[in-house]
Coordinates of C-alpha atoms in Angstrom, one line a residue:
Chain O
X41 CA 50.2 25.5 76.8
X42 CA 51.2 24.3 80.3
X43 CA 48.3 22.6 81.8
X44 CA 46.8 24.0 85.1
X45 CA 47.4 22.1 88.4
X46 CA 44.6 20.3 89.5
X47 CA 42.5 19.9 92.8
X48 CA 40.4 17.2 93.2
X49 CA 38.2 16.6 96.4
X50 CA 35.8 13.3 97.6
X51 CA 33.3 15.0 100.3
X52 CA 31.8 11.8 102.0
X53 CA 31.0 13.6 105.3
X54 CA 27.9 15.6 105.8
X55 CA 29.3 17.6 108.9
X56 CA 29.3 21.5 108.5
X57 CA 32.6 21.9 109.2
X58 CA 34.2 19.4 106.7
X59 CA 31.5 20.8 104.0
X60 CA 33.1 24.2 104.8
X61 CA 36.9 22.9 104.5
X62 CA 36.4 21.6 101.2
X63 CA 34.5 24.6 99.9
X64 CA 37.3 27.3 101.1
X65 CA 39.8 24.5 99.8
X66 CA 38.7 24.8 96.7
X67 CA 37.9 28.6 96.0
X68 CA 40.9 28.8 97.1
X69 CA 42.6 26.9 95.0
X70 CA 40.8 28.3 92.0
X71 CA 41.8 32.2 93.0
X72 CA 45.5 30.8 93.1
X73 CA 44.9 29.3 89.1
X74 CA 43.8 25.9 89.7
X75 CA 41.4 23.7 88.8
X76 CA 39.5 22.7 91.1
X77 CA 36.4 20.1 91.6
X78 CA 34.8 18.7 94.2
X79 CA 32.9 15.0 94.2
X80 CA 30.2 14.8 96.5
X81 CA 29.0 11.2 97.9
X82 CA 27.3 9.5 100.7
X83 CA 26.1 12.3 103.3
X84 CA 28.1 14.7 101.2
X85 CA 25.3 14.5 98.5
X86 CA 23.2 16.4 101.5
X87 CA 25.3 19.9 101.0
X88 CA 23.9 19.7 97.2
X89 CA 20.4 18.7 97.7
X90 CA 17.6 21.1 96.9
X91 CA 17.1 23.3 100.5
X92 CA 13.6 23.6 99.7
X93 CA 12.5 19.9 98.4
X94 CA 9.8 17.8 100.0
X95 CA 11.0 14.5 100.9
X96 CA 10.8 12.0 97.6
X97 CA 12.3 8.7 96.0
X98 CA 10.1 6.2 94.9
X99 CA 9.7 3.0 97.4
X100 CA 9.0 2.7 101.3
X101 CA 12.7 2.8 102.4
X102 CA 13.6 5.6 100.0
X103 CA 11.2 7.7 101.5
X104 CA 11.7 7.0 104.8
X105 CA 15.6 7.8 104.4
X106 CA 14.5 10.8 102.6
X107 CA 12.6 11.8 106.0
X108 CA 15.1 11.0 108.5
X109 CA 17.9 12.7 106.1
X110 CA 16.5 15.7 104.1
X111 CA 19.4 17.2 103.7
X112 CA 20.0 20.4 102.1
X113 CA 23.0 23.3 103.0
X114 CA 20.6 24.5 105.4
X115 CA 20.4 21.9 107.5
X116 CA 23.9 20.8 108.0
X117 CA 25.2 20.4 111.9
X118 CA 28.1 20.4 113.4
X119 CA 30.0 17.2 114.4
X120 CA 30.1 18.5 118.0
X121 CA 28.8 20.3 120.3
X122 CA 25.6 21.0 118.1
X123 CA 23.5 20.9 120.9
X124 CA 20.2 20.9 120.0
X125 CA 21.3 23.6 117.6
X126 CA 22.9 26.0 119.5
X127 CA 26.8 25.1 118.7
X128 CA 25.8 25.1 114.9
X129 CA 23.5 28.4 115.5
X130 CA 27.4 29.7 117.3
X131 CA 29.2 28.7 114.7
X132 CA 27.4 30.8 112.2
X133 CA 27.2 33.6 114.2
X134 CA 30.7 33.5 114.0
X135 CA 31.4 33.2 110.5
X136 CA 29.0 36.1 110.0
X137 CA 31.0 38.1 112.3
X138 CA 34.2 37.2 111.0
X139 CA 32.8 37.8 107.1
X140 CA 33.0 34.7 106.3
X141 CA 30.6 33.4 103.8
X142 CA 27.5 31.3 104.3
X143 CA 27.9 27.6 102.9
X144 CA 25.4 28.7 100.5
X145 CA 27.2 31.8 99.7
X146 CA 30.2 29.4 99.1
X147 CA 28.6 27.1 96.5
X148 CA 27.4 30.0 94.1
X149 CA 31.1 31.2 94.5
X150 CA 32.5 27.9 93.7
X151 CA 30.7 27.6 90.7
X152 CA 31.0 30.8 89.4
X153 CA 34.9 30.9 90.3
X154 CA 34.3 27.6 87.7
X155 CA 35.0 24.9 90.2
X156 CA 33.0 22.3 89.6
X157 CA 30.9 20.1 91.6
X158 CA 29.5 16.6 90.7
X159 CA 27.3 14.2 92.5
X160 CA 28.3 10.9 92.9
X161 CA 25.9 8.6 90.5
X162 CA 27.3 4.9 92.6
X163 CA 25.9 6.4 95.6
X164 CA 22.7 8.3 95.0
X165 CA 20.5 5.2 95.5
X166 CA 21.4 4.1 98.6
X167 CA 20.9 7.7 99.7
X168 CA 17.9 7.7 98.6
X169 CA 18.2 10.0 95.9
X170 CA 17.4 10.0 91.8
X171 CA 21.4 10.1 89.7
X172 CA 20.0 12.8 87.8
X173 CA 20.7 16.6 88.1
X174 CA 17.2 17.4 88.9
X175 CA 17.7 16.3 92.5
X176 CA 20.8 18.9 93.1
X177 CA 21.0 22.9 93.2
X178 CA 21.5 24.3 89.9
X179 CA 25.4 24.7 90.7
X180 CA 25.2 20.9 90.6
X181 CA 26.6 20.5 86.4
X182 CA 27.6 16.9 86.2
X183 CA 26.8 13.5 87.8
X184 CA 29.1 10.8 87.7
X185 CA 30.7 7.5 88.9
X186 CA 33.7 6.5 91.0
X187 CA 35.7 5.8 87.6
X188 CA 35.1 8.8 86.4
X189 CA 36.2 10.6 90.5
X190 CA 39.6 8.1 90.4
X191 CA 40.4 9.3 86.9
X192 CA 40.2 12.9 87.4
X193 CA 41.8 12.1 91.0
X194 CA 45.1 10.7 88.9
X195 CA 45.2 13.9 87.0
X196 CA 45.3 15.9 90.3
X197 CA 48.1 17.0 91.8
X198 CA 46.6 17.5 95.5
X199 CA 43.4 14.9 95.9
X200 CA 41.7 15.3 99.4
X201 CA 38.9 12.8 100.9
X202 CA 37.2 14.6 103.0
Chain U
X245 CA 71.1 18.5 95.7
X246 CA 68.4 15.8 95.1
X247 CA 64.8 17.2 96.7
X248 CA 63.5 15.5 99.5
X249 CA 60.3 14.1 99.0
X250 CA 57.1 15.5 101.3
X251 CA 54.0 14.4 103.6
X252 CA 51.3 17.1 104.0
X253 CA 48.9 16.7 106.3
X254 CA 45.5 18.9 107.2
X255 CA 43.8 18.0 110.3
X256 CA 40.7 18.6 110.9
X257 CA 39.5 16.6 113.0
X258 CA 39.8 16.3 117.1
X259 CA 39.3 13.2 118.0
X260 CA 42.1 11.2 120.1
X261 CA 42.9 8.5 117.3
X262 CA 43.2 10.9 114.6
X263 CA 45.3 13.1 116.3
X264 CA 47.5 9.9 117.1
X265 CA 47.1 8.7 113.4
X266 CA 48.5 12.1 111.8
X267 CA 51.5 12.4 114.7
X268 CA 52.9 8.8 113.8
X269 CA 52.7 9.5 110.3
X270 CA 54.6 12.8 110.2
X271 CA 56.8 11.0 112.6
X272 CA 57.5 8.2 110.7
X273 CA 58.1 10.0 107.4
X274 CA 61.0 12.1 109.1
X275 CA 62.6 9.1 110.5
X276 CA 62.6 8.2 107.0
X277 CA 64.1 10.6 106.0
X278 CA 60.9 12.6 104.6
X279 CA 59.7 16.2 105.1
X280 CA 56.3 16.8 107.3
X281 CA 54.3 18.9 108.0
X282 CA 50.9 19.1 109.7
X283 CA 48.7 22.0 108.8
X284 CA 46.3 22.3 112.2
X285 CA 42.5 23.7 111.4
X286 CA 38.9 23.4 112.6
X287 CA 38.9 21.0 115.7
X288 CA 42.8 20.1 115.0
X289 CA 43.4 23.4 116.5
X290 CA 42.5 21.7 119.9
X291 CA 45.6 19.4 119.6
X292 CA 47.8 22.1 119.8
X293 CA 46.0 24.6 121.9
X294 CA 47.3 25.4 125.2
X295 CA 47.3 22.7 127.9
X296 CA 46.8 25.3 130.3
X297 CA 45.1 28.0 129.1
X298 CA 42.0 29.8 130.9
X299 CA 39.5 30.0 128.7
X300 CA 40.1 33.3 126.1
X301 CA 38.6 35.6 123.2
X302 CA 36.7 38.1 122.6
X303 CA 33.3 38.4 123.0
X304 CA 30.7 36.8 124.4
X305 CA 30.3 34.1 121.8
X306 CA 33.9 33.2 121.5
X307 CA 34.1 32.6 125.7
X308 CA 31.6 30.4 125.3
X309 CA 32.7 28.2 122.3
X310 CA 35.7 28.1 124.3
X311 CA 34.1 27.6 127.9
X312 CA 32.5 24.2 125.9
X313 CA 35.5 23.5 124.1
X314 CA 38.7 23.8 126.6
X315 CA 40.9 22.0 124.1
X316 CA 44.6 20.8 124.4
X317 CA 46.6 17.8 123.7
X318 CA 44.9 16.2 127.3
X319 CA 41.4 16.6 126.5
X320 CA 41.3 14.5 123.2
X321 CA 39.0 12.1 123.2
X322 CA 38.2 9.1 121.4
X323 CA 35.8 8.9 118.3
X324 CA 34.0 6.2 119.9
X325 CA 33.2 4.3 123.1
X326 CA 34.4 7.5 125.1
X327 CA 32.1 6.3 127.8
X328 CA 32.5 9.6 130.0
X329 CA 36.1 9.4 130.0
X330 CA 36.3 5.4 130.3
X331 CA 37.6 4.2 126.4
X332 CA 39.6 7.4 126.5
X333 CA 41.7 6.0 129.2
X334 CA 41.9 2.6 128.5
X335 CA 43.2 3.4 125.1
X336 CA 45.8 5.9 127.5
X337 CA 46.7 2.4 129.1
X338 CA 47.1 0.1 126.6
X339 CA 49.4 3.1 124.7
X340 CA 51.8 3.3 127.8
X341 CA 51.0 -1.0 127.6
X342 CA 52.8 -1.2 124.4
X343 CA 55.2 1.3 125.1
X344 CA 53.7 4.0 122.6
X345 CA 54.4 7.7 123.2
X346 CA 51.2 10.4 124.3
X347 CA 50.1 12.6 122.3
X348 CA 52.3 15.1 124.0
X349 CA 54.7 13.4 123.8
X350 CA 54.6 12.7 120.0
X351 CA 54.5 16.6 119.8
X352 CA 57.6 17.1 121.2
X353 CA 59.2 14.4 119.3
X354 CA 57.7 15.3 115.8
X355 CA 59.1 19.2 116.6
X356 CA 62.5 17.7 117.5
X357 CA 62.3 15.7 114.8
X358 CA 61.7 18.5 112.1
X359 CA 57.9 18.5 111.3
X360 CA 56.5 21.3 110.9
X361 CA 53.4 21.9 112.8
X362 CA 51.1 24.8 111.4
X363 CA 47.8 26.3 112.8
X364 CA 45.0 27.4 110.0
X365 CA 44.6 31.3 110.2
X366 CA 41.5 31.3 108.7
X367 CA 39.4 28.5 111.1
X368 CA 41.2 30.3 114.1
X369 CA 38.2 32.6 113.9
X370 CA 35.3 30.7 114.2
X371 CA 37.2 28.5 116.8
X372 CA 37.2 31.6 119.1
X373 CA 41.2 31.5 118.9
X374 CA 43.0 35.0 118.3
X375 CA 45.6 33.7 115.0
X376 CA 48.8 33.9 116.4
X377 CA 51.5 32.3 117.7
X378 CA 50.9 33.1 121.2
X379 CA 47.7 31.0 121.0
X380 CA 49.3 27.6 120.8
X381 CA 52.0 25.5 122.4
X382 CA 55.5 26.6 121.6
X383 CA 56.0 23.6 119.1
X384 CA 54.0 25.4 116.8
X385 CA 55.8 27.6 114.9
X386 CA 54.0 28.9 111.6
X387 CA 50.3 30.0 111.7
X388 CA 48.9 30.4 108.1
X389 CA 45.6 30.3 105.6
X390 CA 44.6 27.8 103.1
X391 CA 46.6 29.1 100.5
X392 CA 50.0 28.1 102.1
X393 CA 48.5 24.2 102.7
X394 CA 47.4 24.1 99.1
X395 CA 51.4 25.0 97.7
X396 CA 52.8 22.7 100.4
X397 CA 50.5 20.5 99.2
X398 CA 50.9 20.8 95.7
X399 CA 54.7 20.8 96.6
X400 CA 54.2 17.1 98.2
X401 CA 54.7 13.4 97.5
X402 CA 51.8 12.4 99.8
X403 CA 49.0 14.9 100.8
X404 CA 46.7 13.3 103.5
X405 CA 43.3 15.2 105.2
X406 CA 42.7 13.7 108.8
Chain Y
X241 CA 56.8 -1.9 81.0
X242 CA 54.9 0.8 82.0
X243 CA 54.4 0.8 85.0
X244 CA 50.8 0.6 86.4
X245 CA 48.8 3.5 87.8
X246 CA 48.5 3.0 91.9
X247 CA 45.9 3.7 94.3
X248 CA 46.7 3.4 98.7
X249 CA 43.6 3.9 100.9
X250 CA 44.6 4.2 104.7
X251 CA 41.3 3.6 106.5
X252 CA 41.2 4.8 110.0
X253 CA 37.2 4.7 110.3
X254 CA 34.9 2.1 111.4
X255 CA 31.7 3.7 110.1
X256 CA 29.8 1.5 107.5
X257 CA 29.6 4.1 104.6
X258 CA 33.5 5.0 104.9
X259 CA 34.5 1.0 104.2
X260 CA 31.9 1.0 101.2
X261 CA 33.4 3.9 100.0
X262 CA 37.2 2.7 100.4
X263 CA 36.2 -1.0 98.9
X264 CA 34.5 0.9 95.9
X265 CA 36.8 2.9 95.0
X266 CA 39.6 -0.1 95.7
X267 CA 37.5 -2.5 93.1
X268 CA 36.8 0.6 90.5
X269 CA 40.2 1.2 90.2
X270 CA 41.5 -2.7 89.8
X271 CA 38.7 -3.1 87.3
X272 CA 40.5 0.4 85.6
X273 CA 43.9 -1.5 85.6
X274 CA 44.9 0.3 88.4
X275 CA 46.8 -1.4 91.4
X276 CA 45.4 -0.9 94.4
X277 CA 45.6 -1.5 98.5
X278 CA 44.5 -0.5 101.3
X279 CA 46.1 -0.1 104.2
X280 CA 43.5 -0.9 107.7
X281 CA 44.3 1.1 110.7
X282 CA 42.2 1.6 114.2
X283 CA 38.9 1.3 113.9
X284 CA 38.9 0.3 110.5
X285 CA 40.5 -3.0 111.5
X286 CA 37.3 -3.6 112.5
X287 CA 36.0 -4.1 108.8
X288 CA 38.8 -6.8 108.6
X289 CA 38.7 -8.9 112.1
X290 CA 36.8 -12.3 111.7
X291 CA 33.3 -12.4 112.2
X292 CA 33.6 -15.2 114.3
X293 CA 35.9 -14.8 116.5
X294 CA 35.2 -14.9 120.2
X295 CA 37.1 -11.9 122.4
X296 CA 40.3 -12.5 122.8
X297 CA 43.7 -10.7 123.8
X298 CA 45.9 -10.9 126.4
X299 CA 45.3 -9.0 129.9
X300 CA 41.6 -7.3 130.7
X301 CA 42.2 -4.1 129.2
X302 CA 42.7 -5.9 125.8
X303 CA 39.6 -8.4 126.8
X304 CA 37.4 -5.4 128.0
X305 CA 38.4 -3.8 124.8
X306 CA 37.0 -7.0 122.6
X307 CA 33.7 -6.8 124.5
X308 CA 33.1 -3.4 123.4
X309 CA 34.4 -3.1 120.5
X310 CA 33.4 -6.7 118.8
X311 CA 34.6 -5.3 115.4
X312 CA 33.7 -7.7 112.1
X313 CA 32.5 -6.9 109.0
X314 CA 28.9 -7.8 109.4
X315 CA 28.8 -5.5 112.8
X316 CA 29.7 -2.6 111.2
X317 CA 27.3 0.8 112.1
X318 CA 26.4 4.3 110.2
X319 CA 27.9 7.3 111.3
X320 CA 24.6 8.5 111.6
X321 CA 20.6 7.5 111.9
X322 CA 21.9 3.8 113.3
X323 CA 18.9 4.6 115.3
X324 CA 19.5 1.0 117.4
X325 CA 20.2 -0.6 114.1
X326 CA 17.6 0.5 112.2
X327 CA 18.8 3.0 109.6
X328 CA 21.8 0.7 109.1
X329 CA 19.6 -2.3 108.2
X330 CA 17.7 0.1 105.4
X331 CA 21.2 1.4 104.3
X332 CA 21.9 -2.6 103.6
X333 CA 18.2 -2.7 102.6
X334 CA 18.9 0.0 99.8
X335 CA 22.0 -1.6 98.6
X336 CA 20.3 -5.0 98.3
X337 CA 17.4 -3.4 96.3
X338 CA 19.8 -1.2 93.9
X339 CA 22.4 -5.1 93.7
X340 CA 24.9 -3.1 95.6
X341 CA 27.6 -6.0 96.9
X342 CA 27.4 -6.4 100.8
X343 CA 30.5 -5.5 102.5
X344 CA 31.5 -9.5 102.9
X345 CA 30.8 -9.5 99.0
X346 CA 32.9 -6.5 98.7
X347 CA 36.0 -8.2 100.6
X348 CA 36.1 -11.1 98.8
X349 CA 35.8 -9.4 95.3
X350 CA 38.4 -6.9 96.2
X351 CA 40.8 -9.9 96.9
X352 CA 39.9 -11.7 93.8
X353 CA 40.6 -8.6 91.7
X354 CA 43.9 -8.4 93.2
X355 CA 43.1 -5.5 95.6
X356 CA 45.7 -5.8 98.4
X357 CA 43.9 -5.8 101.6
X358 CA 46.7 -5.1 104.7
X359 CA 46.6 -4.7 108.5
X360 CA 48.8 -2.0 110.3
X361 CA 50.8 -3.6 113.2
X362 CA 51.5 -0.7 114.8
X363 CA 47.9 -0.1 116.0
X364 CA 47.0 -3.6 116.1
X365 CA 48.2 -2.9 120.1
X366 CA 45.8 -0.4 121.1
X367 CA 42.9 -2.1 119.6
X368 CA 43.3 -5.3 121.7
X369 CA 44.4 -7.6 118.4
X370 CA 47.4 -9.7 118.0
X371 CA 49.5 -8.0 115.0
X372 CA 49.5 -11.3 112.9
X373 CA 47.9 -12.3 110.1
X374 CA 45.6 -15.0 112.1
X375 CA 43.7 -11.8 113.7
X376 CA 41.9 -11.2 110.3
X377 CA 39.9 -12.5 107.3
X378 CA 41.8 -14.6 105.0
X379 CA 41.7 -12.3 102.4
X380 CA 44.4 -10.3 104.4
X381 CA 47.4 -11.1 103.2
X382 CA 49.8 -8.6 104.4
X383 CA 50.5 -7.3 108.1
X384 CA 52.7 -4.3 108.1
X385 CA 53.4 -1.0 109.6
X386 CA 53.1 2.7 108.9
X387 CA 56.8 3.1 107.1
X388 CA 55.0 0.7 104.4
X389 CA 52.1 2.3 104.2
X390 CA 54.1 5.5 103.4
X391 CA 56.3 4.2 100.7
X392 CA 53.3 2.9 98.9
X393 CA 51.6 6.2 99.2
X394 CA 54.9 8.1 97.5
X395 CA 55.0 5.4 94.7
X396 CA 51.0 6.2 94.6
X397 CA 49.2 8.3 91.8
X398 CA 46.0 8.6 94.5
X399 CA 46.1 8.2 97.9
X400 CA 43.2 8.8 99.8
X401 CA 42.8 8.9 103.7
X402 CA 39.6 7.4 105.1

């Protein structure tokens, strides 16, 4: 059997528009036959995060992050020219216009196209967050390590870090 | 014949340094004897925009995105300490200081030089650019989805997203 | 012999949580038996100058430039929620609570493990620093320009741009 090219992604940034790159990335790659996954860490872990949470963590600081940070697709701003907003409310429109889909919409395709998305484990506590699936969407299926990003990342034949 | 070996680049980002990072690169590789390529999306596509451009698209919203975001090689600006225009030059100085090329110029040399410069199709959209040719300076001469970066990619000794 | 697996990091970014990610990874994959390096370029010679070191460089605009811009591990900021300094202290906070290395620690673990740590000359210019090897830590061995870094990254299995 010959094996399947792989696409392998690190998501560090929490800006809309790189969370947006490295979800068309990799449905893309997966309706051209790849495999595709993508490894989400540091503000990244904010595209995964429930949308409808209340702030938790156990500790003062953890909570307070979880405050200033809550994260979720919903919430995710432009780099520039958010304005308040208005750029980011723009930006939609224009997706929407264009038929482009929703972030959201993106992750559900992602996961149904079977690319996979994992939360980084080495970073979730200084983000404030429990390593455990319960603090991700449901499209969330595995948590893991940088090991376990690096060896998947030498199996790939395109690795992005976005 | 003995294949050459390949630098992909994506850029996605706008900011001066970046933009300065990816040129050298490509640069470099071709004087090496390398082939490279930069594949232009999101705010990249402000790089190659128009220098002189009035302000385009249609629609309302797509005027405005581009009444706040003019674009082209001269209106880069550093990541950090911008200071209204302040950093920006004085990284402009110490460039011509050490002899380095502008970013325009480093277009013209990169195109003479071989590298392919490429403009996303599918971020055109929601940057209020029409996708074609006609929207960019005459260096760039492919504009193209995703699914082209991910084969060049796939295709390439060194895949890099800036 | 086989020969060993490689990872190159170029790190362009001054942000805080982009040189914990690149040391991270650097360390995971020398304690995996992978080589690794990483390449320091613009800002992210910041993470690498001396945290002592007065401003220096020749001519103001290199002197102005070392005001601003004091660089040095320990000065290192968020991308976000700095907030004056606070939300960097709880990010350090959080790492100290969950015995998450500092980024010092990381540096000088990174060297130990073999993890070559290198400064790219040809940006050295622009940032106001001498390209020698007395500019930075002394866990920076290697001073060297962007043809190396690209030879490393084609003999690389991974290479990552951050």
């Amino acid at each position: 059997m010959v094996k399947k090219d792989k696409l392998t992604i690190a998501m560090l940034s929490g800006d809309m528009e790189r969370a947006l790159a490295a979800l068309m990335l990799a449905v893309t790659a997966a309706s051209m036959g790849m495999e595709a996954s993508i490894y989400f860490t540091f503000w990244g872990l904010n595209v995964i995060k429930k949308n409808d949470g209340a702030p938790k963590g156990k500790g003062l600081m953890k909570r307070m992050l979880n405050i200033m940070n809550r994260g979720g697709s919903s919430r995710l701003k432009l780099s520039r020219f958010n304005m308040l907003g208005l750029g980011t409310w723009m930006m939609k429109r224009l997706m929407k216009d264009a038929n482009m889909p929703s972030i959201d919409e993106y992750i559900t395709m992602a996961h149904e196209m079977g690319v996979k998305l994992i939360a980084c484990t080495t970073t979730c506590g200084v983000m404030g967050l429990a390593a455990e699936k319960e603090s991700f969407r449901s499209e969330v299926t595995t948590v893991a390590g940088a090991a376990y990003f690096l060896s998947e990342a030498a199996d790939s034949k395109v690795t992005l870090f976005i």
